Every structure is written in C-alpha cells, then in structure tokens.
Short mmCIF file of C-alpha atoms in Angstrom, two decimals:
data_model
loop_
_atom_site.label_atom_id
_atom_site.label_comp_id
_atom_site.label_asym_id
_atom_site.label_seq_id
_atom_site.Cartn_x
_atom_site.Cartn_y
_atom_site.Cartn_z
CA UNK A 1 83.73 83.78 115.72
CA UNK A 2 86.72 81.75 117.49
CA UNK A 3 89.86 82.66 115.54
CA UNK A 4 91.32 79.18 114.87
CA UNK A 5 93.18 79.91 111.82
CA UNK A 6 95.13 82.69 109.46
CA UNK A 7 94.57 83.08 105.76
CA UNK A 8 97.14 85.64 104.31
CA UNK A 9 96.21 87.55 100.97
CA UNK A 10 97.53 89.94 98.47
CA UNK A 11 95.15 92.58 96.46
CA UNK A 12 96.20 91.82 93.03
CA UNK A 13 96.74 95.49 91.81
CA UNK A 14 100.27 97.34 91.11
CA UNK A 15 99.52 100.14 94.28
CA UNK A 16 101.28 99.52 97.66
CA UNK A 17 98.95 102.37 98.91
CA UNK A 18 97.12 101.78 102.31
CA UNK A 19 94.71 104.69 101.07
CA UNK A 20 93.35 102.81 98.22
CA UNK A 21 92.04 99.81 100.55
CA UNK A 22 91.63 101.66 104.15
CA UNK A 23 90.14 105.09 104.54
CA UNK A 24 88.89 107.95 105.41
CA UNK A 25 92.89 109.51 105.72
CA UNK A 26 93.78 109.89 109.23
CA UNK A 27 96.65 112.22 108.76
CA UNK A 28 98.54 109.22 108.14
CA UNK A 29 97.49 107.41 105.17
CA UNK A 30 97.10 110.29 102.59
CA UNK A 31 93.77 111.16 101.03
CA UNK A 32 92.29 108.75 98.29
CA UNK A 33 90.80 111.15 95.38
CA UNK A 34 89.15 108.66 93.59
CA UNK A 35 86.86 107.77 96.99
CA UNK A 36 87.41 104.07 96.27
CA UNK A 37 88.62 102.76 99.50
CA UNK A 38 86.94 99.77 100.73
CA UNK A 39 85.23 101.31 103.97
CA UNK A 40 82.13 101.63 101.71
CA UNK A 41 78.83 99.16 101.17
CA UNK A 42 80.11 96.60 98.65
CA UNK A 43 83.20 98.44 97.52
CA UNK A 44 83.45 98.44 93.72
CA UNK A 45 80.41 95.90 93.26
CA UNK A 46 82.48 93.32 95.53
CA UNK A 47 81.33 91.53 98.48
CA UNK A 48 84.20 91.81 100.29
CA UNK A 49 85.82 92.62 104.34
CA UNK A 50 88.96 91.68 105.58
CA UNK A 51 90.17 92.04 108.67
CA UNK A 52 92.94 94.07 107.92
CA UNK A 53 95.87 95.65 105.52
CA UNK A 54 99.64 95.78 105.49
CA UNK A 55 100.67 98.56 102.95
CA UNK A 56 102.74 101.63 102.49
CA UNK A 57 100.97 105.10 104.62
CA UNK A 58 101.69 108.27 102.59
CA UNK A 59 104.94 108.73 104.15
CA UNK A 60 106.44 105.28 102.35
CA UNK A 61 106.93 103.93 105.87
CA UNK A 62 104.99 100.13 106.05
CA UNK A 63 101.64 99.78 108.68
CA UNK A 64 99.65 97.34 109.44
CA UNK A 65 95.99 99.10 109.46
CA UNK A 66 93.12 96.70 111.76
CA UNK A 67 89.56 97.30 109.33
CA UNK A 68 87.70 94.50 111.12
CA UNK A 69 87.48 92.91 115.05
CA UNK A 70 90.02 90.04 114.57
CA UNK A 71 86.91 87.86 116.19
CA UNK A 72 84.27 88.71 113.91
CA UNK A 73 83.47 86.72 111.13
CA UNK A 74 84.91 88.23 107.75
CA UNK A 75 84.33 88.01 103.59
CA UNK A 76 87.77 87.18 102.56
CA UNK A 77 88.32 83.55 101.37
CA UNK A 78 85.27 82.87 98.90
CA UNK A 79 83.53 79.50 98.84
CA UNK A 80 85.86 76.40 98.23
CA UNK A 81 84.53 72.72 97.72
CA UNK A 82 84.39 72.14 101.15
CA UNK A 83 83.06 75.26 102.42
CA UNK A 84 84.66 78.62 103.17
CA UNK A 85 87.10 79.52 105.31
CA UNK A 86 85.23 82.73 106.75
CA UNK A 87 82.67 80.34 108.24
CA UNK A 88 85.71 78.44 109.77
CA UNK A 89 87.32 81.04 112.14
CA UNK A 90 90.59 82.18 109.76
CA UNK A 91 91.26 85.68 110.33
CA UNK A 92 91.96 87.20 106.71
CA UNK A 93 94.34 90.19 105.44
CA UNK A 94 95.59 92.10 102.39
CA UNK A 95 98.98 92.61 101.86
CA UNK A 96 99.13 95.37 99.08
CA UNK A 97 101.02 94.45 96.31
CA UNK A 98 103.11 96.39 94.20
CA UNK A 99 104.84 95.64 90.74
CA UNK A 100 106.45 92.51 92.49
CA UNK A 101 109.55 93.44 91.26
CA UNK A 102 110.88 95.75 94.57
CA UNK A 103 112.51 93.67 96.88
CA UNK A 104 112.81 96.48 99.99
CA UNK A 105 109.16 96.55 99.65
CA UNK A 106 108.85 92.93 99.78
CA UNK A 107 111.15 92.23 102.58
CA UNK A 108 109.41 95.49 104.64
CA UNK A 109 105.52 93.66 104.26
CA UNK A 110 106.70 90.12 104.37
CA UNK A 111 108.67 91.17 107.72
CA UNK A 112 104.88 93.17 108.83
CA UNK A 113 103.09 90.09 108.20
CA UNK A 114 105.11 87.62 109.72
CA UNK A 115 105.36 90.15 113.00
CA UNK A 116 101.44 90.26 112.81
CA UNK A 117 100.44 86.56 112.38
CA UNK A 118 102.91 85.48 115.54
CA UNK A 119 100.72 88.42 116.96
CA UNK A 120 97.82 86.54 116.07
CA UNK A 121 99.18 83.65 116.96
CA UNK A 122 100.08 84.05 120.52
CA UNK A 123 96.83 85.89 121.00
CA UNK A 124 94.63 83.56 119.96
CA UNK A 125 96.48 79.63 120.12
CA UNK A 126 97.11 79.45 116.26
CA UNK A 127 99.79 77.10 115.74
CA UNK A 128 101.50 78.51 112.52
CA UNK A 129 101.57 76.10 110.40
CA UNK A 130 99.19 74.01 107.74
CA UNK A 131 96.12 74.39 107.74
CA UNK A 132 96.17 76.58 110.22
CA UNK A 133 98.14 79.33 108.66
CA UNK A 134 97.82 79.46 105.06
CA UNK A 135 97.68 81.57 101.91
CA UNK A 136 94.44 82.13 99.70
CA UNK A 137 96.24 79.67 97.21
CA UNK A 138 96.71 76.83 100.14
CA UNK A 139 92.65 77.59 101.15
CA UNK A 140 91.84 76.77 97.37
CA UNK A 141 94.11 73.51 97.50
CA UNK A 142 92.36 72.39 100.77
CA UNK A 143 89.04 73.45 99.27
CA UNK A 144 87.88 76.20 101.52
CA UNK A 145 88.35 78.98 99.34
CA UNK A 146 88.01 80.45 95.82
CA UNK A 147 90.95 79.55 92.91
CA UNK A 148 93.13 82.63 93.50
CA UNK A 149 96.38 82.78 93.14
CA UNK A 150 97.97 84.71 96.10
CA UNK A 151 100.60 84.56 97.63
CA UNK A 152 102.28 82.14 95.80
CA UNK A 153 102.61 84.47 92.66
CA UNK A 154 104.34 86.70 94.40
CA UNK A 155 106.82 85.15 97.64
CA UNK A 156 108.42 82.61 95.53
CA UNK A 157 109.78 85.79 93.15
CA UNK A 158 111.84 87.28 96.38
CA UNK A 159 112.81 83.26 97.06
CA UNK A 160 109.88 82.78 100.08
CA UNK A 161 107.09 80.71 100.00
CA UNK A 162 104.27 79.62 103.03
CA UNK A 163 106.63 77.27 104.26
CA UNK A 164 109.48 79.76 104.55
CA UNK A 165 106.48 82.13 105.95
CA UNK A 166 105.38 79.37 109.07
CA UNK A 167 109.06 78.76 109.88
CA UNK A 168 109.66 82.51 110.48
CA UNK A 169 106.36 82.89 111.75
CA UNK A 170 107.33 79.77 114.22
CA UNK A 171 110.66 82.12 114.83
CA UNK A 172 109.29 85.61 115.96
CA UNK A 173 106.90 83.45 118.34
CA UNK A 174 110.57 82.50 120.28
CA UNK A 175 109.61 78.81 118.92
CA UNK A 176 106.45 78.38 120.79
CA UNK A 177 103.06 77.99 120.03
CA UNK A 178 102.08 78.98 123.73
CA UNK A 179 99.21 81.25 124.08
CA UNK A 180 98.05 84.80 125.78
CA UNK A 181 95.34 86.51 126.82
CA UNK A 182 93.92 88.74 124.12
CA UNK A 183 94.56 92.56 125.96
CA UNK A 184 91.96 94.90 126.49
CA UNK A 185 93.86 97.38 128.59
CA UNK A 186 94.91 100.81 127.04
CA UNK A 187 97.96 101.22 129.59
CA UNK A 188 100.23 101.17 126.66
CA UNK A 189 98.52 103.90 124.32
CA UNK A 190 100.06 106.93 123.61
CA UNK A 191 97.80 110.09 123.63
CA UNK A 192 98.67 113.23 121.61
CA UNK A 193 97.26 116.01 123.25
CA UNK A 194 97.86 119.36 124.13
CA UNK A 195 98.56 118.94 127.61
CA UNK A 196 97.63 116.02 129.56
CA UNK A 197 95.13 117.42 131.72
CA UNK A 198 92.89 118.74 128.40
CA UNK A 199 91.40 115.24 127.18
CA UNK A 200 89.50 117.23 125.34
CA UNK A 201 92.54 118.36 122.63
CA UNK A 202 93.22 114.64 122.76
CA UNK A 203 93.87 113.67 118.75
CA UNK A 204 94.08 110.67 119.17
CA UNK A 205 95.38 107.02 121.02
CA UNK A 206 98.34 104.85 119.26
CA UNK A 207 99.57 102.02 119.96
CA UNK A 208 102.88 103.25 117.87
CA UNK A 209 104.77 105.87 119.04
CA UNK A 210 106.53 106.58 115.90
CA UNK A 211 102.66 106.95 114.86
CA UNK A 212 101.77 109.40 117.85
CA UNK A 213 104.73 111.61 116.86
CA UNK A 214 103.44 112.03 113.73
CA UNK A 215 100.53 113.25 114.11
CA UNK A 216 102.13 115.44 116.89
CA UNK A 217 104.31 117.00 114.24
CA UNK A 218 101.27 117.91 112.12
CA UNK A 219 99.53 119.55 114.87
CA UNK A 220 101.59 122.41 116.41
CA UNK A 221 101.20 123.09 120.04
CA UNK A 222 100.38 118.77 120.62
CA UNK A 223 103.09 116.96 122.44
CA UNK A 224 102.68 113.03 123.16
CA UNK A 225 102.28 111.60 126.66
CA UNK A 226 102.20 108.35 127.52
CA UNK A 227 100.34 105.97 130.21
CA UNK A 228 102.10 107.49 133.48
CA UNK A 229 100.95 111.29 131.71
CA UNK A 230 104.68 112.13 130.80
CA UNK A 231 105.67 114.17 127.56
CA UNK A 232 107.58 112.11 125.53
CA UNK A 233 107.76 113.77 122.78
CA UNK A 234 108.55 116.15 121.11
CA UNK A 235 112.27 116.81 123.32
CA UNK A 236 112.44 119.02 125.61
CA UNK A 237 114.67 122.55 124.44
CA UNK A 238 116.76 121.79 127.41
CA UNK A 239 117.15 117.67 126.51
CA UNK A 240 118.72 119.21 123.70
CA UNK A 241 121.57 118.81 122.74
CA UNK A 242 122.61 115.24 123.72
CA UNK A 243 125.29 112.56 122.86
CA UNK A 244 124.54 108.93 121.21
CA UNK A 245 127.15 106.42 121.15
CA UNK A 246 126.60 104.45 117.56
CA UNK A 247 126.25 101.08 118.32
CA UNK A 248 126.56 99.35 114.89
CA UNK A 249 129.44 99.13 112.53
CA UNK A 250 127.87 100.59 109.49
CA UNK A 251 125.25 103.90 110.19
CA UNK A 252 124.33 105.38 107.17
CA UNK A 253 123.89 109.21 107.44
CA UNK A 254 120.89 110.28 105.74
CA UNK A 255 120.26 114.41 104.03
CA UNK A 256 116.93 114.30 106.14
CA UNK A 257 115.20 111.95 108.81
CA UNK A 258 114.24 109.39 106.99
CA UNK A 259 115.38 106.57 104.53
CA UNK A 260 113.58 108.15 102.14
CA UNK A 261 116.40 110.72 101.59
CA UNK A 262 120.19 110.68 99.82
CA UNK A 263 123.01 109.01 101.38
CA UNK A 264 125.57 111.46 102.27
CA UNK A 265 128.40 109.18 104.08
CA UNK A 266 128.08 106.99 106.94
CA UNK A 267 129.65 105.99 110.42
CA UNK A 268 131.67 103.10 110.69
CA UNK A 269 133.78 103.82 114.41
CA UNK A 270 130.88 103.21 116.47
CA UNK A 271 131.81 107.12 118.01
CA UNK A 272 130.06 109.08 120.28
CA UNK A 273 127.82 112.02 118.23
CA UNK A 274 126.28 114.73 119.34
CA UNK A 275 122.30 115.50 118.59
CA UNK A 276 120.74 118.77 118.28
CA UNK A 277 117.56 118.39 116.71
CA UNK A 278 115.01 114.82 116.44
CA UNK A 279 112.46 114.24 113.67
CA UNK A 280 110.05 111.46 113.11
CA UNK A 281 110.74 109.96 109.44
CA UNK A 282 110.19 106.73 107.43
CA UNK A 283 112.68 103.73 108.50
CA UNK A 284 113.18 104.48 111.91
CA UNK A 285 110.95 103.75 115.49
CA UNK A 286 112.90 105.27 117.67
CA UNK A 287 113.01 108.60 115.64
CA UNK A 288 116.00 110.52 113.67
CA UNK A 289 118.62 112.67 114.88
CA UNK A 290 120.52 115.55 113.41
CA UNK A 291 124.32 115.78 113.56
CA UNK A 292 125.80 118.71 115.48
CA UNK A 293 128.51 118.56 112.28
CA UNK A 294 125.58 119.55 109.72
CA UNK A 295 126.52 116.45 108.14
CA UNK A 296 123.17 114.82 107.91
CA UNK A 297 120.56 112.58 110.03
CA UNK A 298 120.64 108.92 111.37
CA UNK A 299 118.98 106.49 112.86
CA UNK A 300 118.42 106.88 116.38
CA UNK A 301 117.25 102.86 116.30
CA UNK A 302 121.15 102.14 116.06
CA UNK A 303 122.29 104.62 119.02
CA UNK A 304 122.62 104.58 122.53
CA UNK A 305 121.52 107.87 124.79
CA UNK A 306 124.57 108.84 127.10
#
C-alpha cells in the first residue's frame, strides 16, 4: 500500500510486556513461556497484524519493535460503516497497556509514540492531524473501523487526548509537515561483532546503540562498531578513567546503571566527576557511568566528556 494515514492502538490487557505481542526473544525482549506472542498463524483465534508495538523489553526500558513493512497492507482497524481503514493506507500499532494507573509508564510510551508517528510522518507526507492521524476510537467515529475503545480510555486518565497527541506530534516534526525520502541505506547500523573484519561473529545490526550494547554485554568477547568499522563500545581500558562535567542542575545518582535502581543522593553543582567504569542500563542512551567516589551511577545523557 501507500501509507496515507496513522491509526494508533492499545492492546486492552494489564501487561506492558513487548514479549507477549512480539517474539521469538532476541536477547532483548525476554522469553514468553506461554508461546502466545502474535508472530504465529491467527494468534489466539484472531485475525490480526499490526505493523508494530511500543512496550516495555525485559529490561523495563520502553522500544518500539517494527512486526510488519510500514507499506504493506495490515489487519488492525476492523471493518467500519464505510469500509476499513487497512484497505485505506493507515499504518496501525499497539501500544501495550498496563493497569492505566502508572503515569512514568504512560509518559515513557506516549513520548515513543509521538517520536514514531512524526517518524512516520516525515517519511511518508502524513500530515498529523484528523483523519489522517487518529486513534481506533476516531476510525470507529469516522466509520472505518470496528467500535473499540482505544485510546481514548486510557490518554484522557494521564490528562492527553488525540488532539493533545497531533499537536505534539505537529511539535517533534519542528512544525512541519514537509516530507523525506523513506531510507534504505544501512550507513547508520551498528554491528556487534567480534572484530570487524569477522562478519561472520556478526550478532546482529541496530539501529540503537543503547540496543547494540546490550547485546554486546551478553555476549563476552563482542564489542560494537559502527559504519566507519570503529569500536565504540565497550571503552577502551585505557579511555578509562575519564572526567564528565554535569550539565544539569539536578543528577540523580543511582546504586546501579539504570533507573531501575535506589536513589542514593544526587548532584546539584553541575561539577566535574570522574568515571571509572560504563554500563548500559534502563533510562539512559548514552549509557551509565560509575563514580570514582563509590557513591553510585548516573546518567551519562546529562554529562559532558572533557
């Protein structure tokens, strides 16, 4: 199909999991036991494909996870009086849902989907707004899709709504509507590998590099390289140690990398630190860093290399 539209949709089930929707677990998502993902032939009895899922991967951290090509027709929108939107070029995706009640979760997905429809967007010359960019509930209203409910059970708890949606949609755009080519160059991938001469250790391509490191950290002896062949990660024994300057007034230092851990104090001088160690971890993309003090981890996101 010709994308000429965006249909956004929650799963209706308490489990923020990407590994109950997307699967088989690539390291990063976490292994389903039940085997119920939806990469299966009518998944549960349902006739259903979407084009992709924003949920939580096994390390709590928020992904958006691609399960269809964005310009191939999906089964997302069900039949409305005046036809369905699948037939009608909307790109459709799940935004797990938890108990609707977390508002860190909510502000983490709503902030993934907004980032991925002005992706989408851009791409493809969706203006975001109505009835180009809608929720299932909207479709329903303009009668090409099923009565469902989402999103609109679920935004206006966290006070959001569509509108609020296509206005900061409209924002990460830089207030245009103006289009771009869709890519097709891998120049910006990075590889994990062993070295960068063996493609044949390659585990894998990522568009992320907070994703590459992980799966560098769970295979020993794999460093990531990207386009030019250089090691990026994980640092160099002689890069380390190194001094950050903190460049926000409030750091919060963390008792591991990652948000996921205890507080234990914070930085509010905007100083100069010293690193010894890095770690990949859940609420940062530029990685964590461990204070020479002993004190804790922070954010390398809020830090600038001297």
């Amino acid at each position: 199909m010709t994308p000429k539209g965006i249909m956004v949709h929650s799963t209706g089930a308490n489990n923020p999991t990407l590994r109950r929707y997307v699967g088989p677990d690539d390291g990063l998502l976490g292994a389903n036991q039940y085997g119920n993902h939806w990469n299966t032939y009518r998944p549960g009895g349902r006739q259903v494909c979407v084009h992709g899922f924003i949920g939580k991967l096994k390390d709590g951290s928020i992904a958006t996870y691609q399960t269809l090509p964005w310009d191939m027709v999906g089964w997302h929108s069900g039949k409305g009086k005046k036809g369905s939107a699948n037939s009608k070029g909307y790109i459709g995706f799940e935004i797990c849902e938890d108990g609707l009640t977390d508002a860190a979760y909510f502000n983490a997905v709503y902030k993934e989907a907004v980032e991925l429809c002005a992706m989408l967007c851009k791409t493809y010359g969706i203006k975001p707004e109505k009835p180009t960019l809608i929720c299932h509930s909207e479709g329903c209203t303009l009668g090409i899709a099923s009565n469902h409910a989402d999103v609109m059970h679920w935004f206006p708890k966290h006070g959001k709504n569509m509108d609020t949606f296509r206005a900061d949609v409209k924002k990460a755009m830089g207030g245009t509507t103006s289009t771009t080519k869709p890519s097709t160059t891998t120049d910006a991938l990075y590889r994990v590998r062993k070295t960068w001469a063996d493609s044949k250790t390659q585990k894998g391509a990522f568009s992320s590099l907070e994703n590459a490191k992980r799966c560098a950290d769970k295979n020993p002896g794999y460093s990531v390289f990207n386009s030019k062949g250089e090691a990026v990660y994980p640092a160099k024994a002689t890069d380390l140690p190194y001094l950050v300057q903190v460049t926000t007034s409030v750091l919060n230092i963390r008792k591991g990398p990652g948000t996921n851990y205890g507080q234990n104090g914070s930085i509010k001088d905007k100083g100069v630190y010293t690193i010894v160690e890095e770690s990949t971890g859940a609420g940062s993309t530029a990685g964590w860093g461990k204070l020479k003090s002993g004190t804790g981890w922070i954010s390398l996101d809020y830090c600038k290399k001297l």
